[in-house]
Coordinates of N, CA, C and O in Angstrom, one line a residue:
M662 N 6.8 0.0 5.6 CA 5.1 0.6 5.7 C 4.8 -0.2 7.3 O 5.3 -0.8 7.7
S663 N 4.0 1.3 7.3 CA 3.7 1.5 8.8 C 2.5 0.6 9.3 O 1.7 0.0 8.4
S664 N 2.2 0.5 10.8 CA 1.3 -0.5 11.3 C -0.4 0.0 10.5 O -1.0 -1.1 10.6
A665 N -0.3 0.9 10.5 CA -1.4 1.8 10.1 C -1.3 1.1 8.5 O -3.1 1.1 8.0
D666 N -0.7 1.2 8.0 CA -0.9 1.3 6.4 C -1.0 -0.5 6.5 O -2.4 -0.9 5.9
A667 N -0.3 -1.4 7.1 CA -0.5 -2.8 7.1 C -2.2 -3.1 7.7 O -2.6 -3.9 6.7
E668 N -2.7 -2.6 8.3 CA -3.9 -2.6 9.0 C -4.9 -2.7 7.7 O -5.9 -3.6 7.5
T669 N -4.8 -1.7 7.0 CA -5.5 -1.3 6.3 C -5.6 -2.7 5.0 O -6.9 -2.7 4.0
D670 N -4.7 -3.4 4.8 CA -4.8 -4.3 3.5 C -5.1 -5.6 4.6 O -5.1 -7.1 3.4
L671 N -5.7 -6.1 5.8 CA -6.0 -6.8 6.2 C -7.0 -7.8 6.0 O -8.2 -6.5 5.6
S672 N -7.1 -9.4 5.9 CA -8.7 -9.7 5.4 C -9.5 -10.0 6.3 O -8.7 -9.0 7.1
E673 N -10.5 -10.0 6.0 CA -11.8 -10.0 7.1 C -11.3 -11.2 8.6 O -11.0 -10.3 10.0
D674 N -10.9 -12.2 8.2 CA -10.2 -12.9 8.7 C -8.9 -12.4 9.7 O -9.2 -12.5 10.8
E675 N -8.4 -12.1 9.4 CA -7.3 -11.6 9.6 C -7.0 -10.0 11.0 O -6.4 -9.8 12.1
R676 N -8.3 -8.8 10.3 CA -8.4 -8.1 11.2 C -9.4 -8.7 12.0 O -9.1 -7.9 13.4
R677 N -10.2 -9.5 12.4 CA -11.1 -10.5 13.3 C -10.2 -10.6 14.2 O -9.9 -10.7 15.1
G678 N -9.0 -11.8 13.7 CA -8.1 -12.3 14.6 C -7.3 -11.2 14.9 O -6.5 -11.0 16.7
L679 N -6.8 -10.3 14.6 CA -5.9 -8.8 15.5 C -6.7 -8.1 16.1 O -6.5 -7.9 17.2
E680 N -8.4 -8.1 16.1 CA -9.4 -7.6 17.2 C -9.3 -8.0 18.6 O -9.3 -8.0 19.3
L681 N -9.5 -9.7 18.2 CA -9.2 -10.8 19.4 C -8.2 -10.8 20.0 O -8.1 -10.7 21.3
I682 N -7.0 -10.4 19.2 CA -5.4 -10.4 20.0 C -5.6 -9.0 20.8 O -5.0 -8.7 22.1
R683 N -6.0 -8.0 20.4 CA -6.5 -6.8 20.9 C -6.9 -6.8 22.1 O -6.5 -6.2 23.0
E684 N -8.1 -7.1 21.7 CA -9.0 -7.2 22.7 C -8.7 -7.7 23.9 O -8.9 -7.6 25.6
T685 N -7.8 -9.0 23.9 CA -7.7 -10.0 24.9 C -6.4 -9.6 25.7 O -6.2 -9.5 26.7
G686 N -5.6 -9.0 24.8 CA -4.5 -8.2 25.7 C -3.6 -9.3 25.4 O -1.9 -9.6 25.6
G687 N -3.5 -10.7 24.8 CA -2.6 -11.8 24.5 C -3.7 -13.1 24.8 O -4.4 -13.1 25.5
I688 N -3.2 -14.0 23.8 CA -4.0 -15.2 23.7 C -3.0 -16.1 23.3 O -2.0 -16.0 22.1
H689 N -3.1 -17.2 23.8 CA -2.7 -18.8 23.4 C -3.1 -18.8 22.1 O -3.9 -19.2 21.8
Q690 N -2.0 -19.4 20.8 CA -2.5 -19.6 19.3 C -2.9 -20.7 19.3 O -4.0 -21.1 18.7
S691 N -3.4 -21.9 20.4 CA -4.2 -22.7 20.4 C -5.5 -22.2 20.6 O -6.5 -23.0 20.2
D692 N -5.7 -21.1 21.5 CA -7.3 -20.7 22.0 C -7.2 -19.9 20.8 O -8.6 -19.6 20.6
F693 N -6.8 -19.5 19.9 CA -7.0 -18.3 19.3 C -7.7 -18.9 18.1 O -8.8 -18.3 17.6
W694 N -7.5 -20.1 17.6 CA -8.0 -20.3 15.8 C -9.2 -20.5 16.6 O -10.8 -20.6 16.3
K695 N -9.7 -21.6 18.2 CA -10.8 -21.9 18.2 C -11.8 -20.6 18.7 O -13.5 -20.8 18.3
E696 N -11.5 -19.5 19.0 CA -12.2 -18.3 19.3 C -12.7 -17.5 18.0 O -13.6 -17.3 18.1
L697 N -11.9 -17.6 17.0 CA -12.5 -17.1 15.8 C -12.6 -18.4 14.8 O -14.2 -18.0 14.0
D698 N -13.1 -19.3 15.4 CA -13.9 -20.5 14.8 C -13.7 -20.5 13.4 O -14.3 -20.8 12.2
V699 N -12.3 -21.0 13.3 CA -11.3 -21.3 11.7 C -10.8 -22.3 12.6 O -10.0 -23.1 13.2
S700 N -10.1 -23.2 11.3 CA -9.5 -24.6 11.7 C -7.6 -24.1 11.9 O -7.5 -22.8 12.5
S701 N -6.9 -24.9 13.1 CA -5.7 -24.3 13.3 C -5.0 -24.4 12.0 O -3.9 -23.4 12.2
R702 N -4.8 -25.1 11.0 CA -3.9 -24.5 9.9 C -4.7 -23.1 9.2 O -3.7 -21.8 9.0
K703 N -6.0 -22.6 9.1 CA -6.0 -21.5 8.9 C -5.5 -20.2 10.1 O -5.0 -19.0 10.1
G704 N -6.0 -20.6 11.0 CA -5.2 -19.9 12.2 C -3.7 -19.1 12.4 O -3.3 -18.4 12.7
S705 N -3.3 -20.4 12.2 CA -1.8 -20.6 12.0 C -1.1 -19.7 10.6 O -0.3 -18.8 10.4
R706 N -2.0 -19.5 9.8 CA -1.6 -19.0 8.7 C -2.2 -17.5 8.8 O -1.5 -16.1 8.6
I707 N -3.2 -16.9 9.6 CA -3.1 -15.8 10.3 C -2.1 -15.1 11.1 O -2.2 -14.0 10.5
V708 N -2.0 -15.7 12.0 CA -0.8 -15.7 13.1 C 0.3 -15.5 12.1 O 1.2 -14.2 12.2
D709 N 0.7 -15.9 11.3 CA 1.8 -16.2 10.3 C 2.2 -14.2 9.3 O 2.9 -13.8 9.5
S710 N 0.7 -14.4 9.1 CA 0.6 -12.9 8.1 C 0.8 -11.8 9.2 O 1.3 -10.9 9.0
L711 N -0.5 -12.6 10.4 CA -0.3 -10.7 11.8 C 1.2 -10.6 11.8 O 2.0 -9.3 12.1
A712 N 1.9 -11.5 12.4 CA 3.3 -11.5 12.5 C 4.9 -10.9 11.9 O 4.9 -10.3 11.9
E713 N 4.3 -11.3 10.3 CA 4.9 -10.9 9.3 C 4.7 -9.5 9.4 O 5.2 -8.5 8.8
Q714 N 3.7 -8.7 9.3 CA 3.0 -7.4 9.6 C 4.1 -7.0 10.4 O 3.5 -5.4 10.3
E715 N 4.2 -7.5 11.5 CA 4.4 -6.7 12.8 C 3.4 -5.8 13.7 O 3.5 -5.1 14.3
L716 N 2.2 -6.8 13.1 CA 0.8 -6.3 13.9 C 1.1 -7.0 15.6 O 0.0 -6.2 16.1
I717 N 1.4 -8.1 15.6 CA 1.4 -9.2 17.0 C 3.0 -9.2 17.0 O 3.6 -9.6 16.0
D718 N 3.3 -9.7 18.4 CA 4.2 -10.2 18.8 C 4.0 -11.6 19.1 O 2.9 -12.7 19.6
R719 N 5.1 -12.6 18.4 CA 4.6 -14.3 19.1 C 5.8 -14.9 19.6 O 6.8 -15.0 19.2
E720 N 5.4 -15.2 20.9 CA 6.6 -16.1 21.8 C 6.3 -17.8 22.0 O 5.1 -18.1 22.7
E721 N 7.4 -18.2 21.8 CA 7.0 -19.9 21.9 C 7.0 -20.0 23.8 O 7.3 -19.1 24.7
T722 N 6.1 -21.0 24.0 CA 5.4 -21.3 25.5 C 5.0 -22.6 26.0 O 4.4 -23.2 24.3
V723 N 4.7 -23.0 26.8 CA 3.9 -24.2 27.1 C 2.6 -24.1 27.8 O 2.4 -23.2 28.8
Y724 N 1.2 -24.9 27.5 CA -0.1 -24.8 27.4 C -0.4 -25.6 27.4 O -0.5 -26.2 26.4
D725 N -1.0 -26.0 28.7 CA -1.8 -27.2 28.9 C -0.6 -28.4 28.0 O -1.6 -29.7 27.8
G726 N 0.4 -28.0 28.8 CA 1.4 -29.7 28.3 C 1.7 -29.4 27.1 O 2.2 -30.6 26.3
H727 N 1.3 -28.7 26.4 CA 1.6 -28.3 24.9 C 2.1 -27.2 23.9 O 2.8 -26.3 24.6
N728 N 3.2 -27.6 23.1 CA 4.4 -26.3 22.7 C 3.2 -25.4 22.3 O 2.1 -26.1 21.0
T729 N 3.3 -24.4 22.2 CA 2.0 -23.3 21.4 C 3.0 -22.0 21.6 O 3.5 -21.5 22.0
Y730 N 2.3 -20.9 20.8 CA 3.0 -19.4 20.9 C 1.5 -18.8 21.6 O 0.3 -19.2 21.9
Y731 N 1.9 -17.8 22.2 CA 1.4 -16.5 23.2 C 1.6 -15.4 22.2 O 2.6 -15.1 21.8
L732 N 0.3 -14.5 21.9 CA 0.3 -13.8 21.0 C -0.3 -12.4 21.8 O -1.0 -12.7 22.6
T733 N 0.6 -12.0 21.5 CA 0.5 -10.4 21.7 C 0.5 -9.4 20.8 O 1.1 -9.5 20.1
P734 N -0.4 -8.3 20.9 CA -0.6 -7.0 20.2 C 0.8 -6.5 19.9 O 1.2 -6.2 21.3
T735 N 1.3 -5.8 18.9 CA 2.5 -4.9 19.3 C 2.5 -3.7 19.6 O 1.5 -3.2 19.2
A736 N 3.2 -3.1 20.1 CA 3.3 -2.2 21.4 C 3.5 -0.9 19.9 O 3.8 -1.0 19.1
K737 N 2.2 -0.4 19.9 CA 2.1 1.6 19.0 C 3.4 1.9 19.4 O 3.5 1.9 20.3
E738 N 4.2 2.9 18.1 CA 4.7 3.8 18.3 C 3.6 4.9 18.7 O 2.7 5.2 17.8
L739 N 4.5 5.7 20.2 CA 3.1 6.7 20.4 C 3.7 8.2 19.8 O 5.1 7.9 19.8
E740 N 3.5 9.4 20.0 CA 3.8 10.3 19.4 C 3.5 11.3 20.9 O 2.2 12.0 20.5
F741 N 4.6 11.4 21.6 CA 4.3 12.1 22.2 C 4.5 13.9 22.2 O 4.5 14.5 23.4
S742 N 5.0 13.8 21.5 CA 5.2 16.0 21.0 C 3.8 16.3 21.0 O 3.6 17.7 21.4
L743 N 2.8 15.2 20.6 CA 1.2 15.8 20.6 C 0.4 16.5 22.2 O 0.2 17.1 22.3
L744 N 1.5 16.2 23.4 CA 1.1 16.6 24.4 C 2.4 17.8 25.0 O 1.8 18.5 25.8
M745 N 3.3 18.0 23.9 CA 3.5 19.2 24.7 C 3.8 20.9 23.6 O 3.1 20.6 22.6
A746 N 3.7 21.5 24.7 CA 3.6 23.2 23.9 C 5.0 23.6 24.6 O 5.1 24.1 25.5
G747 N 5.6 23.9 23.4 CA 7.4 24.5 23.7 C 7.9 23.2 24.6 O 8.1 22.1 24.4
D748 N 8.4 23.9 25.5 CA 9.1 22.3 26.8 C 8.1 22.2 28.2 O 8.3 21.5 28.7
M749 N 7.1 22.5 27.6 CA 5.8 22.5 28.7 C 4.9 20.7 28.6 O 4.3 21.0 27.3
L750 N 4.9 20.1 29.1 CA 4.1 19.3 28.9 C 2.4 19.2 29.4 O 2.2 20.3 30.3
S751 N 1.7 18.7 29.1 CA -0.1 19.6 28.8 C -0.4 18.8 30.2 O 0.0 17.6 30.7
P752 N -0.9 20.2 30.4 CA -1.3 19.7 32.3 C -2.9 18.4 32.2 O -2.8 18.2 33.4
F753 N -3.4 18.5 31.1 CA -4.3 16.8 31.3 C -3.4 15.8 31.3 O -4.0 14.7 31.7
V754 N -2.0 15.4 31.4 CA -1.5 14.3 31.7 C -1.5 14.0 33.1 O -0.7 15.1 34.0
G755 N -1.7 12.5 33.7 CA -1.6 13.1 35.0 C -3.5 12.2 35.2 O -4.2 12.5 34.9
D756 N -3.4 12.1 37.1 CA -4.7 11.9 37.2 C -5.5 13.7 38.1 O -6.4 13.2 38.4
E757 N -5.0 14.3 38.1 CA -5.4 15.5 38.6 C -6.6 15.9 37.6 O -5.9 16.4 36.3
E758 N -7.3 16.5 38.1 CA -8.8 17.4 37.5 C -8.0 18.7 36.3 O -7.7 19.4 38.2
V759 N -8.0 19.1 35.7 CA -7.4 20.2 35.4 C -8.7 22.0 35.1 O -9.3 21.7 34.7
D760 N -8.1 22.7 35.9 CA -9.4 24.2 35.9 C -9.0 24.5 34.6 O -7.6 24.8 34.5
P761 N -10.0 24.4 33.7 CA -9.3 25.5 32.8 C -9.0 26.8 32.7 O -8.5 27.6 31.7
R762 N -9.8 27.6 33.8 CA -8.9 28.7 34.1 C -7.9 28.8 34.8 O -7.3 29.8 35.2
S763 N -6.8 28.0 34.8 CA -5.3 27.8 35.7 C -5.0 28.7 34.9 O -4.7 28.5 34.0
D764 N -3.9 29.6 35.7 CA -2.3 29.9 35.2 C -2.3 28.7 34.8 O -1.3 28.9 33.2
Q765 N -1.6 27.3 34.6 CA -1.2 26.2 34.2 C -1.5 26.0 33.3 O -0.9 26.1 32.3
F766 N -3.0 26.0 32.8 CA -3.4 25.7 31.9 C -3.4 26.5 31.2 O -2.8 26.4 29.7
T767 N -3.6 28.2 31.1 CA -3.2 29.2 30.3 C -2.0 29.5 29.5 O -2.1 29.6 28.4
Q768 N -0.8 29.1 30.5 CA 0.2 29.1 30.1 C 0.6 28.2 29.0 O 1.0 28.5 28.0
W769 N 0.2 26.7 29.5 CA -0.1 25.7 28.4 C -0.6 26.3 26.8 O 0.2 26.1 25.8
L770 N -1.7 26.9 27.1 CA -2.5 27.2 25.8 C -1.3 27.7 24.8 O -1.5 28.3 23.6
M771 N -1.1 29.2 25.7 CA 0.1 30.5 25.5 C 0.8 30.1 24.5 O 1.6 30.1 23.4
N772 N 1.9 28.7 25.7 CA 3.1 27.9 24.8 C 2.5 27.4 23.2 O 3.1 27.4 21.9
L773 N 1.0 26.9 23.3 CA 1.2 26.1 22.5 C 0.7 26.7 20.6 O 1.0 27.1 19.8
A774 N 0.1 28.3 21.2 CA -0.4 29.4 20.3 C 1.0 30.0 19.7 O 0.9 30.1 18.4
Y775 N 1.9 30.0 20.2 CA 2.8 30.5 20.0 C 4.0 29.8 19.3 O 4.8 30.3 18.7
E776 N 4.0 28.4 19.3 CA 4.8 27.3 18.5 C 4.1 27.6 17.1 O 5.6 27.5 16.3
E777 N 3.0 28.0 16.8 CA 3.0 28.1 14.9 C 3.4 29.2 14.9 O 4.2 29.9 13.9

C-alpha cells in the first residue's frame, strides 16, 4: 500500500497527528500527545498506527531525562522523471530565474513535446 493510500484510511486523530509531525519536522513523543491534547495512551496508539503504516519514523531517545521517541515524517518517494524532458533537466530547477524566451527553455519544451 502506498503512503497516499494509507493516508486516506487515517482516523481524524491520526490525520491530526501526522499533520503535527509534518509541520514540526519532528517532535518528541512525550510532547506529541500533549500538543494533540490526547492521553499518553491514545497518543501512543496514534504513533504506533502511523509508524506501522510507514508514515512516520520513530527513534529512541532521551528527552528531559526520560526515555521517549523522536517522531519524524517518513521521507516521501519523489518522482524526478517529471523534471526531465529526454535527457535534459528542467531549466526551472535551481535558483536562477528562467527567461521563457530563452533557447534553453525552448529546447527543453521541444524535447518534452517530442517525448510523447
